[in-house]
Amino acid sequence: MRSPGAAASRGAVFVAGAASPDRIPAGKAPEVALAGRSNVGKSSLLNRLVGRRSLARVSNTPGRTQQINFFAVGDALMLVDLPGYGFARVPLPLKEEWRRLVEAYLQDRDALCGVVVLVDGRRGVSQEDGDLIDYLAVLEVPCCVAVTKIDKLKRSERGQQLRAIEEALPAHHAIPCSAVTGEGVGALWDHIHRMAGGRARGPS
Ligand code: GDP
């Protein structure tokens, strides 16, 4: 088991993991959550964001992390790693559990200021990505889109894929990112800070 504070890095500290709604810790600092399909590259990008190789687990086993992880970045921001969705081999009851946990978090979290939805640069926007983005709109939670693994695309594919993603999600600016080259990390931080600086849903 990881203990709070065990993964301190550049001010980013693992605070808690919640596998069920009743284990979600009280939210004090403004929170920005990261969400995406299993294997989209969320752990890698999170590690890159905080400048650490293994703060969030990187895995070739999609669907493994089924809990919400909270990482404090100084006193003023909490990055929240939502469990990956859309892994076909995850049995239905587990998918239901995912839904219950993530919906409980997204619906009730006063500290939540925004969500970064990660979309795989090679796969484009999945049905589940679209469903999540629609759901966030209903909840009036701001979101931005990070297009992951952009380094894997050839120059010609890159423009085409980015255009297709922007066409599928016209209301959202898509930020091309790579956990390998670091592309987009600065732009993503700008968006995260902007969202965190916006009004959270809780009482002021
Ligand atoms: P998660 O399941 O969404 O947390 O995805 P991971 O971060 O575990 O990444 C899944 C796989 O994609 C791993 O093999 C990573 O090494 C690889 N990966 C993640 N991000 C990138 C990236 O930006 N570029 C490349 N080339 N590979 C990546």
Coordinates of C-alpha atoms and ligand atoms in Angstrom, one line a residue:
M1 CA 0.0 0.0 0.0
R2 CA 1.2 3.5 -0.7
S3 CA 1.1 5.9 2.1
P4 CA 0.3 9.6 1.8
G5 CA 3.5 11.6 1.1
A6 CA 5.4 8.5 -0.2
A7 CA 5.4 9.9 -3.7
A8 CA 6.5 13.4 -3.2
S9 CA 8.0 15.1 -6.3
R10 CA 8.3 18.7 -7.4
G11 CA 5.5 19.5 -4.9
A12 CA 3.3 16.7 -6.2
V13 CA 2.3 14.3 -3.5
F14 CA 0.1 11.2 -3.5
V15 CA -2.6 12.0 -1.0
A16 CA -5.2 9.2 -1.3
G17 CA -6.8 6.6 -3.4
A18 CA -10.5 5.9 -3.4
A19 CA -11.9 2.6 -4.8
S20 CA -15.5 3.4 -3.6
P21 CA -17.5 6.6 -3.2
D22 CA -17.3 6.5 0.6
R23 CA -13.5 6.6 0.4
I24 CA -13.3 9.8 -1.5
P25 CA -11.4 12.3 0.7
A26 CA -12.7 15.7 1.6
G27 CA -11.8 18.2 -1.1
K28 CA -10.1 21.4 0.1
A29 CA -7.9 22.7 -2.8
P30 CA -9.3 23.3 -6.3
E31 CA -9.2 20.1 -8.3
V32 CA -8.6 19.2 -11.9
A33 CA -9.3 15.6 -12.9
L34 CA -7.8 13.6 -15.8
A35 CA -10.0 11.0 -17.5
G36 CA -9.6 8.8 -20.5
R37 CA -9.8 5.3 -21.9
S38 CA -7.6 2.6 -20.4
N39 CA -4.2 2.7 -22.1
V40 CA -4.7 6.3 -23.5
G41 CA -1.5 7.3 -21.7
K42 CA -2.9 9.0 -18.7
S43 CA -0.4 7.7 -16.1
S44 CA 2.5 8.6 -18.5
L45 CA 1.1 12.1 -19.1
L46 CA 0.5 12.7 -15.4
N47 CA 4.0 11.6 -14.6
R48 CA 5.3 14.0 -17.3
L49 CA 3.2 16.8 -15.9
V50 CA 4.6 16.6 -12.5
G51 CA 8.1 15.8 -13.7
R52 CA 8.3 12.3 -12.3
R53 CA 8.7 8.9 -13.9
S54 CA 6.5 6.9 -11.5
L55 CA 4.2 9.0 -9.5
A56 CA 1.2 7.5 -11.3
R57 CA 1.6 3.9 -12.4
V58 CA 2.4 3.2 -16.0
S59 CA 1.1 -0.1 -17.2
N60 CA 0.6 -2.2 -20.3
T61 CA -2.4 -3.8 -18.5
P62 CA -5.4 -1.7 -19.5
G63 CA -8.1 -1.4 -16.8
R64 CA -5.9 -2.2 -13.9
T65 CA -6.2 1.0 -11.9
Q66 CA -9.8 1.0 -10.7
Q67 CA -9.6 3.7 -8.2
I68 CA -9.5 7.5 -8.1
N69 CA -6.1 8.8 -7.1
F70 CA -5.5 12.3 -5.6
F71 CA -2.2 14.1 -6.0
A72 CA -1.6 17.4 -4.3
V73 CA 0.5 19.9 -6.3
G74 CA 1.5 22.4 -3.6
D75 CA -1.4 23.8 -1.5
A76 CA -3.3 25.3 -4.3
L77 CA -4.1 22.4 -6.7
M78 CA -5.2 18.8 -6.6
L79 CA -4.7 16.6 -9.7
V80 CA -7.2 13.8 -9.7
D81 CA -6.5 10.6 -11.7
L82 CA -9.8 9.0 -12.6
P83 CA -9.8 5.3 -13.5
G84 CA -9.6 4.5 -17.2
Y85 CA -12.7 3.4 -19.0
G86 CA -13.6 1.4 -22.1
F87 CA -11.5 -1.7 -21.6
A88 CA -13.4 -4.4 -23.3
R89 CA -12.2 -7.2 -21.1
V90 CA -13.4 -5.6 -17.9
P91 CA -16.5 -7.5 -16.8
L92 CA -19.8 -5.7 -16.7
P93 CA -20.2 -5.5 -12.9
L94 CA -16.8 -3.8 -12.8
K95 CA -17.9 -1.3 -15.4
E96 CA -20.9 -0.5 -13.3
E97 CA -18.6 0.0 -10.3
W98 CA -16.5 2.4 -12.4
R99 CA -19.6 4.3 -13.4
R100 CA -20.9 4.5 -9.8
L101 CA -17.5 5.7 -8.5
V102 CA -16.8 8.2 -11.2
E103 CA -20.3 9.6 -11.3
A104 CA -20.3 10.0 -7.6
Y105 CA -17.1 12.0 -7.9
L106 CA -18.1 14.1 -10.8
Q107 CA -21.6 14.9 -9.6
D108 CA -20.9 15.8 -6.0
R109 CA -17.4 17.3 -6.0
D110 CA -17.6 20.9 -4.9
A111 CA -13.9 21.4 -5.4
L112 CA -13.9 20.2 -9.0
C113 CA -13.0 23.0 -11.4
G114 CA -12.4 21.1 -14.6
V115 CA -11.6 17.8 -16.3
V116 CA -8.9 17.1 -18.9
V117 CA -10.3 14.4 -21.2
L118 CA -7.5 12.4 -22.8
V119 CA -8.1 11.2 -26.4
D120 CA -5.7 8.8 -28.1
G121 CA -4.1 10.6 -31.0
R122 CA -4.1 7.4 -33.1
R123 CA -7.6 6.2 -32.2
G124 CA -9.4 9.5 -32.3
V125 CA -12.6 10.2 -30.3
S126 CA -14.3 7.1 -29.0
Q127 CA -18.0 6.8 -28.2
E128 CA -17.1 6.8 -24.5
D129 CA -15.0 9.9 -24.8
G130 CA -17.9 11.7 -26.4
D131 CA -20.3 10.4 -23.8
L132 CA -18.1 11.6 -21.0
I133 CA -17.7 15.1 -22.6
D134 CA -21.5 15.3 -23.0
Y135 CA -22.0 14.3 -19.4
L136 CA -19.5 16.9 -18.2
A137 CA -21.5 19.5 -20.2
V138 CA -24.7 18.5 -18.5
L139 CA -23.0 18.8 -15.1
E140 CA -21.5 22.2 -16.3
V141 CA -18.0 21.0 -15.5
P142 CA -15.5 22.8 -17.8
C143 CA -13.2 20.4 -19.8
C144 CA -10.4 20.5 -22.3
V145 CA -9.0 17.7 -24.5
A146 CA -5.5 16.4 -24.5
V147 CA -4.6 14.4 -27.5
T148 CA -2.1 11.8 -26.3
K149 CA 0.9 9.9 -27.9
I150 CA 1.1 12.6 -30.6
D151 CA 4.8 11.5 -31.2
K152 CA 3.5 8.3 -32.7
L153 CA 1.9 10.0 -35.6
K154 CA 3.6 10.9 -38.8
R155 CA 3.5 14.5 -39.8
S156 CA 0.8 13.9 -42.4
E157 CA -1.4 11.8 -40.1
R158 CA -1.0 14.4 -37.3
G159 CA -2.8 17.3 -39.0
Q160 CA -5.5 14.9 -40.3
Q161 CA -6.1 13.4 -36.9
L162 CA -6.2 16.7 -35.0
R163 CA -8.7 18.1 -37.5
A164 CA -10.9 15.0 -37.1
I165 CA -10.8 15.4 -33.3
E166 CA -11.6 19.1 -33.5
E167 CA -14.4 18.3 -35.9
A168 CA -15.8 15.7 -33.5
L169 CA -15.5 18.0 -30.5
P170 CA -16.0 21.5 -32.0
A171 CA -16.5 23.2 -28.6
H172 CA -13.2 22.0 -27.2
H173 CA -9.6 23.1 -27.9
A174 CA -7.5 20.0 -28.5
I175 CA -4.0 20.1 -27.1
P176 CA -1.5 17.7 -28.8
C177 CA 0.6 16.0 -26.1
S178 CA 3.4 13.5 -25.8
A179 CA 4.7 12.0 -22.6
V180 CA 7.7 10.9 -24.5
T181 CA 8.8 14.3 -26.0
G182 CA 7.1 16.6 -23.5
E183 CA 5.2 18.3 -26.3
G184 CA 2.0 20.0 -25.1
V185 CA 2.9 19.7 -21.4
G186 CA 3.3 23.5 -21.0
A187 CA 0.1 24.2 -22.8
L188 CA -1.8 21.7 -20.8
W189 CA -0.5 23.2 -17.5
D190 CA -1.8 26.6 -18.7
H191 CA -5.2 25.1 -19.2
I192 CA -5.1 23.2 -15.9
H193 CA -4.2 26.4 -14.1
R194 CA -6.9 28.4 -15.9
M195 CA -9.5 25.8 -15.0
A196 CA -8.3 25.7 -11.4
G197 CA -8.4 29.4 -11.2
G198 CA -12.0 29.4 -12.4
R199 CA -14.8 29.0 -9.9
A200 CA -15.3 25.6 -8.4
R201 CA -18.9 24.5 -7.9
G202 CA -18.8 24.7 -4.2
P203 CA -19.7 27.6 -2.0
S204 CA -17.2 30.5 -2.2
Ligands
GDP1 P1 -3.0 4.6 -19.0 O1 -3.6 3.2 -18.9 O2 -3.9 5.6 -19.6 O3 -2.5 5.1 -17.6 O4 -1.7 4.6 -20.0 P2 -0.2 4.4 -19.7 O5 0.4 5.7 -19.2 O6 0.0 3.3 -18.8 O7 0.4 4.2 -21.1 C1 0.0 3.0 -21.9 C2 1.1 2.7 -22.9 O8 1.3 3.8 -23.8 C3 2.4 2.5 -22.2 O9 3.1 1.4 -22.9 C4 3.2 3.8 -22.4 O10 4.6 3.7 -22.4 C5 2.6 4.2 -23.8 N1 2.6 5.7 -23.8 C6 2.0 6.6 -23.0 N2 2.1 7.8 -23.4 C7 2.9 7.8 -24.5 C8 3.3 8.8 -25.4 O11 3.1 10.1 -25.2 N3 4.1 8.4 -26.5 C9 4.3 7.1 -26.7 N4 5.0 6.8 -27.8 N5 3.9 6.1 -25.9 C10 3.2 6.5 -24.8

